[in-house]
Amino acid sequence: MATNLTNTAANRRDFLKASGLFTGGALLSQLPFGARAVGYHTSVDDTIKVALIGCGGRGRGAAQQALNTKQNVKIVAIADAFQDRVDMAYNTLMQRPDAAKKVDLPKERQFVGLDAYKQAMALADVVILATPPGFRPGHFEEAVRQSKQIFMEKPVATDAPGIRRVLAAAEEAKKKKLNVVVGLQRHYQPNYREAIKRIHDGAIGDIVGGSVYWISGGVWMNPRKPDQTELEYQMRNWYYFNWLCGDHITEQHVHNIDVANWVKKGYPVSAQGTGGRQVRNSKDHGEIFDHHIVDFTYADGTVINSQCRHYEGTYSKVDEQFLGTKGRIDSFGKNTSLKPYKGAAMYTHPNDPKKPDGDPYQLEHDELFAAIAKGEYKFADAENGAKSTMTSIMGRMATYSGKLIKWDDAMNSQIDLFPETLAWDAKPKLLPGPDGYYPIAVPGKTVTV
């Protein structure tokens, strides 16, 4: 969530000095030898140098959105575990009409490998973190350690140990006055901002219930190739493995769950629910469920129902609705309206084609880079991003186990999904059986906290 924590009058250069980014020779001495050898130097003008970490579809989109802001932004480094992803990002960026001005990516600043992110970060003022979510805690920690301004995609972790790492790094980011924007873009979307402000002002009374949805047909998969190691196969199919994705209740549905937390101005104290695999249950679907239904209970007793599913050929809905003591909101879509139970709408968000709200994915970058250019410390999204992600993880814990899961127990879970060794020939913790199927959770038997 955007937070106006402090608004300094410093110019951008003073701001970068204050946040530890503009350190001249001190920073240059920390750069990889290859970067120094090609004459790379720190900013001495108004150029905001950006490193893209994670060159998949979302990463390429975020890089484009950074370049589409009004500021003098330049992509100076890219990194990914896979060469073909780096090549794809480079080719996409170089197709821009303004690439000569906005993209500066010689081969020596295109980094490939599991540790490539560290080298790319060292060359930039701002980092975009868009790898699969399981890598987010480590990448966020490194970005904060290097004192970078940060845009990171949601979700920000896939298990409780990862959430705790993000929360600790978020505190360090605040101390260093580093802007952190998390890709929960509804916080930057005008109809959500305007409607929820009025909800918080009491327009529909106290919130007593609601439902949030991400029900759709599912996503891509990449067939296994004969020469792939198990680690590469799982990384190429990251959506279907919890150490990388967190299941779709976390990877996708976190958006809607986050809106519930935003409306309630807090996080649930417990969760219980059901889920399983009914349609998307082949070997290629890894370990995740294809549906989750969860009741999240908040401290005041309010229950918000959460539904997400991946069924092809069925009704789709990605939205939220809430009931208050004086009225309701049925949708945050094109007809966002706060309504009493009888009578005319209290508020309807303007739907003026001559003055559209704009793309929220673009707006979050517009606001971040405007703040950086002005030397403002304005955004501290990481704590809410972590706690909304944790809410979705708690929901997964409930559906996988069939148990009532309490917030404190979920937050303190020691179950760490990340591989003990991250190397191409190392084995992930989850492996397929002799029949090629991966073990999946069994409610009533699976332990999740």
CSV table of C-alpha atoms in Angstrom, one decimal:
chain,number,residue,atom,x,y,z
A,1,MET,CA,0.0,0.0,0.0
A,2,ALA,CA,1.3,3.5,-0.8
A,3,THR,CA,2.4,5.3,2.3
A,4,ASN,CA,3.4,8.9,2.4
A,5,LEU,CA,6.0,8.4,5.1
A,6,THR,CA,8.2,11.4,4.4
A,7,ASN,CA,8.4,14.0,1.6
A,8,THR,CA,11.9,15.4,1.4
A,9,ALA,CA,12.8,18.5,-0.6
A,10,ALA,CA,16.0,17.0,-1.7
A,11,ASN,CA,16.7,16.6,-5.3
A,12,ARG,CA,17.2,13.1,-6.8
A,13,ARG,CA,21.0,13.1,-6.4
A,14,ASP,CA,20.8,14.0,-2.7
A,15,PHE,CA,18.1,11.4,-2.3
A,16,LEU,CA,20.2,8.7,-3.8
A,17,LYS,CA,23.1,9.8,-1.6
A,18,ALA,CA,20.8,9.6,1.5
A,19,SER,CA,19.5,6.1,0.6
A,20,GLY,CA,23.0,4.8,-0.1
A,21,LEU,CA,22.8,4.6,-3.9
A,22,PHE,CA,25.0,7.4,-5.0
A,23,THR,CA,28.4,6.7,-3.5
A,24,GLY,CA,30.7,7.4,-6.4
A,25,GLY,CA,33.9,5.5,-6.1
A,26,ALA,CA,32.7,3.6,-3.1
A,27,LEU,CA,29.9,2.0,-5.1
A,28,LEU,CA,32.1,1.6,-8.2
A,29,SER,CA,34.6,-0.3,-6.2
A,30,GLN,CA,31.9,-2.9,-5.3
A,31,LEU,CA,30.9,-3.5,-8.9
A,32,PRO,CA,31.9,-6.7,-10.7
A,33,PHE,CA,35.2,-6.4,-12.5
A,34,GLY,CA,33.6,-6.9,-15.9
A,35,ALA,CA,31.3,-3.9,-15.2
A,36,ARG,CA,34.2,-1.7,-14.3
A,37,ALA,CA,36.2,-2.9,-17.3
A,38,VAL,CA,33.6,-1.6,-19.7
A,39,GLY,CA,33.6,1.8,-18.1
A,40,TYR,CA,30.2,1.7,-16.3
A,41,HIS,CA,29.8,4.5,-13.8
A,42,THR,CA,27.2,5.7,-11.4
A,43,SER,CA,24.6,8.3,-12.3
A,44,VAL,CA,25.8,11.9,-12.5
A,45,ASP,CA,22.7,13.1,-14.4
A,46,ASP,CA,19.0,12.6,-14.1
A,47,THR,CA,19.0,9.1,-15.6
A,48,ILE,CA,17.3,6.5,-13.4
A,49,LYS,CA,19.2,3.3,-14.1
A,50,VAL,CA,17.1,0.1,-13.8
A,51,ALA,CA,18.0,-3.6,-13.6
A,52,LEU,CA,15.4,-6.2,-14.5
A,53,ILE,CA,15.6,-9.4,-12.4
A,54,GLY,CA,13.5,-12.1,-14.0
A,55,CYS,CA,12.9,-11.9,-17.8
A,56,GLY,CA,9.6,-13.8,-18.1
A,57,GLY,CA,6.4,-12.3,-19.3
A,58,ARG,CA,5.7,-10.3,-16.1
A,59,GLY,CA,9.3,-9.0,-15.9
A,60,ARG,CA,9.3,-7.9,-19.6
A,61,GLY,CA,5.9,-6.1,-19.0
A,62,ALA,CA,7.2,-4.4,-15.9
A,63,ALA,CA,10.3,-3.2,-17.7
A,64,GLN,CA,8.2,-1.8,-20.4
A,65,GLN,CA,6.0,0.0,-17.9
A,66,ALA,CA,9.1,1.5,-16.2
A,67,LEU,CA,10.3,2.8,-19.6
A,68,ASN,CA,6.8,4.2,-20.3
A,69,THR,CA,6.9,6.6,-17.3
A,70,LYS,CA,7.6,10.3,-17.8
A,71,GLN,CA,11.0,10.1,-16.2
A,72,ASN,CA,14.4,9.6,-17.8
A,73,VAL,CA,14.5,5.8,-17.2
A,74,LYS,CA,17.0,3.5,-18.8
A,75,ILE,CA,17.3,-0.3,-18.6
A,76,VAL,CA,21.0,-1.0,-18.0
A,77,ALA,CA,21.1,-4.6,-16.9
A,78,ILE,CA,19.0,-7.8,-17.1
A,79,ALA,CA,19.3,-11.1,-15.3
A,80,ASP,CA,17.6,-14.5,-15.4
A,81,ALA,CA,18.4,-18.1,-14.7
A,82,PHE,CA,17.9,-19.0,-18.4
A,83,GLN,CA,19.7,-17.6,-21.4
A,84,ASP,CA,16.6,-17.9,-23.6
A,85,ARG,CA,14.7,-15.7,-21.2
A,86,VAL,CA,17.4,-13.1,-21.2
A,87,ASP,CA,17.5,-13.1,-25.0
A,88,MET,CA,13.7,-12.7,-25.2
A,89,ALA,CA,13.8,-9.7,-22.9
A,90,TYR,CA,16.6,-8.1,-24.8
A,91,ASN,CA,14.9,-8.6,-28.1
A,92,THR,CA,11.6,-7.3,-26.8
A,93,LEU,CA,13.2,-4.2,-25.3
A,94,MET,CA,15.2,-3.5,-28.4
A,95,GLN,CA,12.0,-3.4,-30.5
A,96,ARG,CA,10.9,-0.2,-28.8
A,97,PRO,CA,11.0,2.9,-31.0
A,98,ASP,CA,13.0,4.7,-28.3
A,99,ALA,CA,15.4,1.8,-27.6
A,100,ALA,CA,18.5,3.8,-28.5
A,101,LYS,CA,17.7,6.2,-25.8
A,102,LYS,CA,16.0,3.9,-23.2
A,103,VAL,CA,17.9,0.5,-23.5
A,104,ASP,CA,21.6,0.2,-22.9
A,105,LEU,CA,22.3,-3.6,-22.7
A,106,PRO,CA,25.6,-4.7,-24.1
A,107,LYS,CA,26.3,-8.4,-23.8
A,108,GLU,CA,28.4,-7.9,-20.6
A,109,ARG,CA,25.3,-6.6,-18.8
A,110,GLN,CA,23.0,-9.5,-19.7
A,111,PHE,CA,23.5,-11.9,-16.8
A,112,VAL,CA,22.6,-15.6,-16.8
A,113,GLY,CA,22.5,-18.0,-13.9
A,114,LEU,CA,21.2,-18.6,-10.5
A,115,ASP,CA,23.3,-15.9,-8.9
A,116,ALA,CA,23.0,-13.5,-11.9
A,117,TYR,CA,20.7,-11.1,-10.0
A,118,LYS,CA,23.5,-9.8,-7.7
A,119,GLN,CA,25.6,-8.6,-10.6
A,120,ALA,CA,22.7,-6.9,-12.3
A,121,MET,CA,21.5,-5.2,-9.2
A,122,ALA,CA,24.9,-3.6,-8.6
A,123,LEU,CA,24.6,-1.6,-11.8
A,124,ALA,CA,21.3,0.1,-11.1
A,125,ASP,CA,19.5,2.7,-9.0
A,126,VAL,CA,16.2,0.7,-9.2
A,127,VAL,CA,15.6,-3.0,-9.4
A,128,ILE,CA,12.5,-4.8,-10.8
A,129,LEU,CA,12.1,-8.2,-9.1
A,130,ALA,CA,9.9,-10.4,-11.3
A,131,THR,CA,11.3,-14.0,-11.0
A,132,PRO,CA,9.0,-16.8,-9.7
A,133,PRO,CA,7.9,-15.9,-6.2
A,134,GLY,CA,10.0,-18.5,-4.4
A,135,PHE,CA,13.1,-16.4,-5.2
A,136,ARG,CA,11.6,-13.2,-3.9
A,137,PRO,CA,12.8,-13.2,-0.3
A,138,GLY,CA,16.4,-13.7,-1.2
A,139,HIS,CA,16.3,-11.2,-4.1
A,140,PHE,CA,14.5,-8.6,-1.9
A,141,GLU,CA,17.1,-9.1,0.9
A,142,GLU,CA,19.9,-8.5,-1.6
A,143,ALA,CA,18.2,-5.4,-3.1
A,144,VAL,CA,17.8,-3.9,0.3
A,145,ARG,CA,21.4,-4.8,1.2
A,146,GLN,CA,22.6,-3.0,-1.9
A,147,SER,CA,20.3,0.0,-1.0
A,148,LYS,CA,18.2,-0.1,-4.2
A,149,GLN,CA,14.8,1.4,-4.8
A,150,ILE,CA,12.6,-1.6,-5.5
A,151,PHE,CA,9.6,-2.7,-7.5
A,152,MET,CA,8.7,-6.3,-6.7
A,153,GLU,CA,6.0,-8.4,-8.0
A,154,LYS,CA,3.5,-10.2,-5.9
A,155,PRO,CA,3.4,-12.6,-4.1
A,156,VAL,CA,6.5,-11.9,-2.1
A,157,ALA,CA,7.1,-15.4,-0.8
A,158,THR,CA,5.7,-19.0,-0.8
A,159,ASP,CA,6.1,-20.1,2.8
A,160,ALA,CA,6.2,-18.7,6.3
A,161,PRO,CA,10.1,-18.6,6.6
A,162,GLY,CA,10.2,-16.6,3.4
A,163,ILE,CA,7.5,-14.2,4.8
A,164,ARG,CA,9.6,-13.6,7.9
A,165,ARG,CA,12.7,-12.8,5.7
A,166,VAL,CA,10.7,-10.3,3.7
A,167,LEU,CA,9.3,-8.6,6.9
A,168,ALA,CA,12.8,-8.3,8.3
A,169,ALA,CA,14.2,-6.9,5.1
A,170,ALA,CA,11.2,-4.5,4.9
A,171,GLU,CA,12.3,-3.0,8.2
A,172,GLU,CA,15.8,-2.4,6.9
A,173,ALA,CA,14.3,-0.8,3.8
A,174,LYS,CA,12.4,1.6,6.0
A,175,LYS,CA,15.5,2.5,7.9
A,176,LYS,CA,17.3,3.2,4.6
A,177,LYS,CA,14.4,5.1,3.2
A,178,LEU,CA,14.1,2.9,0.2
A,179,ASN,CA,10.9,3.1,-1.8
A,180,VAL,CA,9.3,-0.3,-2.2
A,181,VAL,CA,6.3,-0.9,-4.4
A,182,VAL,CA,4.7,-4.3,-4.6
A,183,GLY,CA,2.7,-5.4,-7.6
A,184,LEU,CA,-0.6,-5.5,-5.8
A,185,GLN,CA,-1.7,-2.9,-8.4
A,186,ARG,CA,-5.3,-2.5,-7.1
A,187,HIS,CA,-3.8,-0.1,-4.5
A,188,TYR,CA,-2.9,2.2,-7.4
A,189,GLN,CA,-6.2,1.7,-9.3
A,190,PRO,CA,-8.4,4.8,-9.0
A,191,ASN,CA,-11.8,3.0,-8.7
A,192,TYR,CA,-10.4,0.8,-5.8
A,193,ARG,CA,-8.8,3.8,-4.1
A,194,GLU,CA,-11.9,6.0,-4.3
A,195,ALA,CA,-14.4,3.3,-3.3
A,196,ILE,CA,-12.4,1.9,-0.4
A,197,LYS,CA,-11.7,5.4,0.9
A,198,ARG,CA,-15.5,5.9,1.2
A,199,ILE,CA,-15.9,2.4,2.8
A,200,HIS,CA,-13.3,3.4,5.4
A,201,ASP,CA,-15.2,6.7,5.9
A,202,GLY,CA,-18.3,4.7,6.8
A,203,ALA,CA,-20.4,5.0,3.6
A,204,ILE,CA,-21.7,1.4,3.9
A,205,GLY,CA,-21.3,1.1,7.7
A,206,ASP,CA,-19.3,-1.6,9.4
A,207,ILE,CA,-18.2,-4.5,7.1
A,208,VAL,CA,-19.9,-7.7,8.2
A,209,GLY,CA,-19.2,-10.0,5.3
A,210,GLY,CA,-18.0,-10.4,1.8
A,211,SER,CA,-16.6,-12.7,-0.9
A,212,VAL,CA,-13.5,-12.5,-3.1
A,213,TYR,CA,-12.9,-14.5,-6.3
A,214,TRP,CA,-10.4,-15.6,-8.8
A,215,ILE,CA,-12.2,-18.3,-10.7
A,216,SER,CA,-10.9,-18.9,-14.2
A,217,GLY,CA,-9.6,-21.5,-16.7
A,218,GLY,CA,-6.1,-22.0,-15.6
A,219,VAL,CA,-2.7,-21.2,-17.0
A,220,TRP,CA,0.2,-22.5,-19.2
A,221,MET,CA,2.4,-25.5,-18.8
A,222,ASN,CA,5.6,-26.6,-20.5
A,223,PRO,CA,6.2,-30.3,-21.3
A,224,ARG,CA,9.2,-32.0,-19.8
A,225,LYS,CA,12.2,-32.3,-22.1
A,226,PRO,CA,14.5,-35.3,-22.1
A,227,ASP,CA,17.7,-33.4,-21.2
A,228,GLN,CA,16.2,-31.4,-18.3
A,229,THR,CA,17.3,-31.8,-14.7
A,230,GLU,CA,14.5,-31.9,-12.2
A,231,LEU,CA,15.4,-28.4,-11.0
A,232,GLU,CA,15.2,-27.0,-14.5
A,233,TYR,CA,11.9,-28.8,-15.2
A,234,GLN,CA,10.3,-27.4,-12.0
A,235,MET,CA,11.7,-23.9,-12.7
A,236,ARG,CA,10.3,-24.0,-16.3
A,237,ASN,CA,7.0,-25.1,-14.8
A,238,TRP,CA,7.2,-23.0,-11.7
A,239,TYR,CA,3.5,-22.4,-11.5
A,240,TYR,CA,2.9,-26.0,-10.4
A,241,PHE,CA,5.4,-26.3,-7.5
A,242,ASN,CA,4.8,-24.6,-4.2
A,243,TRP,CA,8.4,-23.7,-3.4
A,244,LEU,CA,8.3,-21.5,-6.6
A,245,CYS,CA,4.6,-20.5,-6.8
A,246,GLY,CA,2.8,-21.1,-3.6
A,247,ASP,CA,-0.2,-22.6,-5.5
A,248,HIS,CA,-2.6,-20.3,-7.4
A,249,ILE,CA,-4.3,-19.2,-4.2
A,250,THR,CA,-1.1,-17.4,-3.5
A,251,GLU,CA,0.2,-16.6,-7.0
A,252,GLN,CA,-3.1,-15.2,-8.4
A,253,HIS,CA,-5.7,-15.0,-5.7
A,254,VAL,CA,-3.5,-12.9,-3.4
A,255,HIS,CA,-4.8,-9.9,-5.3
A,256,ASN,CA,-8.4,-10.4,-4.2
A,257,ILE,CA,-7.4,-11.6,-0.7
A,258,ASP,CA,-5.4,-8.4,-0.3
A,259,VAL,CA,-8.4,-6.3,-1.2
A,260,ALA,CA,-10.3,-8.0,1.6
A,261,ASN,CA,-7.5,-7.1,4.0
A,262,TRP,CA,-7.5,-3.6,2.7
A,263,VAL,CA,-11.2,-3.2,3.2
A,264,LYS,CA,-11.0,-4.7,6.7
A,265,LYS,CA,-7.9,-2.7,7.6
A,266,GLY,CA,-6.3,-5.8,9.0
A,267,TYR,CA,-5.4,-9.4,8.5
A,268,PRO,CA,-7.5,-12.5,9.5
A,269,VAL,CA,-6.9,-14.4,12.7
A,270,SER,CA,-7.8,-17.8,11.3
A,271,ALA,CA,-8.7,-19.7,8.2
A,272,GLN,CA,-10.5,-22.9,7.4
A,273,GLY,CA,-11.5,-24.3,4.0
A,274,THR,CA,-11.5,-27.1,1.5
A,275,GLY,CA,-9.7,-27.8,-1.8
A,276,GLY,CA,-8.4,-30.4,-4.1
A,277,ARG,CA,-7.7,-31.6,-7.7
A,278,GLN,CA,-10.6,-32.5,-9.8
A,279,VAL,CA,-9.9,-31.3,-13.4
A,280,ARG,CA,-6.2,-30.3,-13.6
A,281,ASN,CA,-4.7,-33.4,-12.1
A,282,SER,CA,-2.2,-34.8,-14.7
A,283,LYS,CA,1.5,-35.4,-14.1
A,284,ASP,CA,2.1,-32.0,-15.7
A,285,HIS,CA,0.1,-30.2,-13.0
A,286,GLY,CA,2.8,-30.8,-10.4
A,287,GLU,CA,1.5,-30.6,-6.8
A,288,ILE,CA,-1.0,-27.7,-6.7
A,289,PHE,CA,-4.7,-27.9,-6.2
A,290,ASP,CA,-7.1,-26.7,-8.9
A,291,HIS,CA,-9.6,-25.3,-6.4
A,292,HIS,CA,-9.6,-23.7,-3.0
A,293,ILE,CA,-12.6,-22.4,-0.9
A,294,VAL,CA,-11.6,-20.6,2.3
A,295,ASP,CA,-13.4,-18.8,5.1
A,296,PHE,CA,-11.1,-16.1,6.5
A,297,THR,CA,-12.2,-14.9,10.0
A,298,TYR,CA,-11.1,-11.4,11.2
A,299,ALA,CA,-10.6,-10.2,14.8
A,300,ASP,CA,-14.1,-8.7,15.0
A,301,GLY,CA,-15.7,-12.0,13.9
A,302,THR,CA,-16.3,-11.0,10.3
A,303,VAL,CA,-15.9,-13.9,7.8
A,304,ILE,CA,-14.8,-13.2,4.2
A,305,ASN,CA,-15.2,-16.1,1.8
A,306,SER,CA,-12.5,-16.7,-0.7
A,307,GLN,CA,-12.9,-18.8,-3.9
A,308,CYS,CA,-10.3,-19.6,-6.5
A,309,ARG,CA,-10.3,-22.3,-9.1
A,310,HIS,CA,-8.8,-23.4,-12.5
A,311,TYR,CA,-11.5,-25.1,-14.5
A,312,GLU,CA,-11.6,-24.7,-18.2
A,313,GLY,CA,-15.0,-24.0,-19.8
A,314,THR,CA,-16.6,-22.7,-16.6
A,315,TYR,CA,-17.9,-19.3,-15.3
A,316,SER,CA,-15.1,-16.9,-14.7
A,317,LYS,CA,-15.0,-14.1,-12.1
A,318,VAL,CA,-12.1,-12.0,-10.8
A,319,ASP,CA,-13.7,-9.5,-8.4
A,320,GLU,CA,-14.7,-8.7,-4.8
A,321,GLN,CA,-17.9,-7.8,-3.0
A,322,PHE,CA,-18.6,-6.7,0.6
A,323,LEU,CA,-21.6,-6.2,2.8
A,324,GLY,CA,-21.8,-3.4,5.4
A,325,THR,CA,-24.4,-2.6,8.0
A,326,LYS,CA,-25.7,0.3,5.8
A,327,GLY,CA,-25.0,-1.0,2.3
A,328,ARG,CA,-22.9,-3.0,0.0
A,329,ILE,CA,-20.5,-3.0,-2.9
A,330,ASP,CA,-21.2,-5.8,-5.5
A,331,SER,CA,-18.2,-5.3,-7.8
A,332,PHE,CA,-15.0,-3.3,-8.4
A,333,GLY,CA,-15.5,-3.7,-12.2
A,334,LYS,CA,-16.7,-1.1,-14.7
A,335,ASN,CA,-19.8,-0.3,-12.5
A,336,THR,CA,-18.1,0.3,-9.2
A,337,SER,CA,-20.9,1.5,-6.9
A,338,LEU,CA,-21.6,1.8,-3.2
A,339,LYS,CA,-25.2,1.0,-2.7
A,340,PRO,CA,-27.7,1.2,0.2
A,341,TYR,CA,-29.9,-1.8,0.6
A,342,LYS,CA,-32.8,0.4,-0.6
A,343,GLY,CA,-32.5,3.5,-2.7
A,344,ALA,CA,-30.1,5.1,-5.1
A,345,ALA,CA,-26.3,4.5,-5.1
A,346,MET,CA,-24.3,6.5,-2.7
A,347,TYR,CA,-21.3,6.6,-5.0
A,348,THR,CA,-20.6,5.4,-8.5
A,349,HIS,CA,-17.1,5.7,-9.8
A,350,PRO,CA,-16.9,7.9,-12.9
A,351,ASN,CA,-16.8,5.7,-16.1
A,352,ASP,CA,-15.9,8.5,-18.5
A,353,PRO,CA,-14.3,7.2,-21.8
A,354,LYS,CA,-12.8,10.7,-22.3
A,355,LYS,CA,-11.0,10.4,-19.0
A,356,PRO,CA,-10.2,6.8,-18.4
A,357,ASP,CA,-8.6,5.7,-15.1
A,358,GLY,CA,-5.6,4.3,-16.9
A,359,ASP,CA,-3.8,0.9,-16.6
A,360,PRO,CA,-3.1,0.2,-12.9
A,361,TYR,CA,0.0,-1.8,-13.9
A,362,GLN,CA,1.3,1.4,-15.5
A,363,LEU,CA,0.1,3.6,-12.7
A,364,GLU,CA,2.1,1.8,-10.0
A,365,HIS,CA,5.3,2.5,-12.0
A,366,ASP,CA,4.3,6.1,-12.8
A,367,GLU,CA,4.0,6.8,-9.1
A,368,LEU,CA,7.2,5.0,-8.1
A,369,PHE,CA,9.4,6.6,-10.7
A,370,ALA,CA,7.9,10.1,-10.1
A,371,ALA,CA,8.8,9.8,-6.4
A,372,ILE,CA,12.3,8.7,-7.2
A,373,ALA,CA,12.9,11.5,-9.7
A,374,LYS,CA,11.7,14.0,-7.1
A,375,GLY,CA,13.8,12.6,-4.3
A,376,GLU,CA,10.8,11.5,-2.3
A,377,TYR,CA,10.6,8.5,0.1
A,378,LYS,CA,6.9,7.7,-0.4
A,379,PHE,CA,6.2,4.0,-0.7
A,380,ALA,CA,6.6,1.2,1.8
A,381,ASP,CA,4.5,-1.6,0.4
A,382,ALA,CA,6.6,-4.6,1.6
A,383,GLU,CA,4.9,-5.2,5.0
A,384,ASN,CA,1.4,-5.3,3.6
A,385,GLY,CA,2.6,-7.3,0.6
A,386,ALA,CA,4.1,-9.9,3.0
A,387,LYS,CA,1.1,-10.1,5.3
A,388,SER,CA,-1.4,-10.4,2.4
A,389,THR,CA,0.8,-13.1,0.9
A,390,MET,CA,0.8,-14.7,4.3
A,391,THR,CA,-3.0,-14.6,4.4
A,392,SER,CA,-3.0,-16.6,1.1
A,393,ILE,CA,-0.5,-19.0,2.5
A,394,MET,CA,-2.6,-19.5,5.6
A,395,GLY,CA,-5.5,-20.3,3.2
A,396,ARG,CA,-3.4,-22.9,1.5
A,397,MET,CA,-2.4,-24.4,4.8
A,398,ALA,CA,-6.1,-24.7,5.7
A,399,THR,CA,-7.2,-26.4,2.4
A,400,TYR,CA,-4.2,-28.7,2.3
A,401,SER,CA,-4.6,-29.9,5.9
A,402,GLY,CA,-8.4,-29.6,6.3
A,403,LYS,CA,-7.6,-27.9,9.7
A,404,LEU,CA,-8.5,-24.6,11.3
A,405,ILE,CA,-5.3,-22.6,10.9
A,406,LYS,CA,-4.6,-19.7,13.3
A,407,TRP,CA,-2.6,-16.7,12.1
A,408,ASP,CA,0.2,-17.0,14.8
A,409,ASP,CA,0.6,-20.7,14.1
A,410,ALA,CA,0.8,-20.1,10.4
A,411,MET,CA,3.3,-17.2,10.7
A,412,ASN,CA,5.6,-19.2,13.0
A,413,SER,CA,5.6,-22.3,10.8
A,414,GLN,CA,9.1,-23.8,10.3
A,415,ILE,CA,8.2,-25.6,7.1
A,416,ASP,CA,10.7,-24.3,4.5
A,417,LEU,CA,9.9,-25.3,0.9
A,418,PHE,CA,13.0,-23.9,-0.7
A,419,PRO,CA,15.7,-26.3,-1.8
A,420,GLU,CA,18.6,-26.8,0.7
A,421,THR,CA,21.0,-26.4,-2.2
A,422,LEU,CA,20.3,-24.3,-5.3
A,423,ALA,CA,22.2,-25.7,-8.2
A,424,TRP,CA,21.3,-27.2,-11.5
A,425,ASP,CA,22.2,-30.7,-10.4
A,426,ALA,CA,20.7,-30.4,-7.0
A,427,LYS,CA,17.3,-32.0,-6.1
A,428,PRO,CA,14.3,-30.0,-5.0
A,429,LYS,CA,12.6,-31.2,-1.9
A,430,LEU,CA,9.6,-32.5,-3.9
A,431,LEU,CA,10.3,-35.2,-6.4
A,432,PRO,CA,8.0,-37.3,-8.6
A,433,GLY,CA,7.2,-40.9,-7.8
A,434,PRO,CA,8.0,-43.9,-10.1
A,435,ASP,CA,4.8,-43.3,-12.0
A,436,GLY,CA,5.8,-39.7,-12.7
A,437,TYR,CA,3.2,-38.1,-10.4
A,438,TYR,CA,4.1,-35.7,-7.6
A,439,PRO,CA,2.8,-36.2,-4.1
A,440,ILE,CA,-0.1,-33.9,-3.4
A,441,ALA,CA,-1.7,-32.8,-0.1
A,442,VAL,CA,-4.3,-35.0,1.5
A,443,PRO,CA,-6.7,-33.1,3.8
A,444,GLY,CA,-6.8,-34.7,7.2
A,445,LYS,CA,-3.3,-36.1,6.8
A,446,THR,CA,-1.0,-33.4,5.5
A,447,VAL,CA,0.7,-31.3,8.1
A,448,THR,CA,1.1,-27.6,7.1
A,449,VAL,CA,2.3,-25.8,10.2
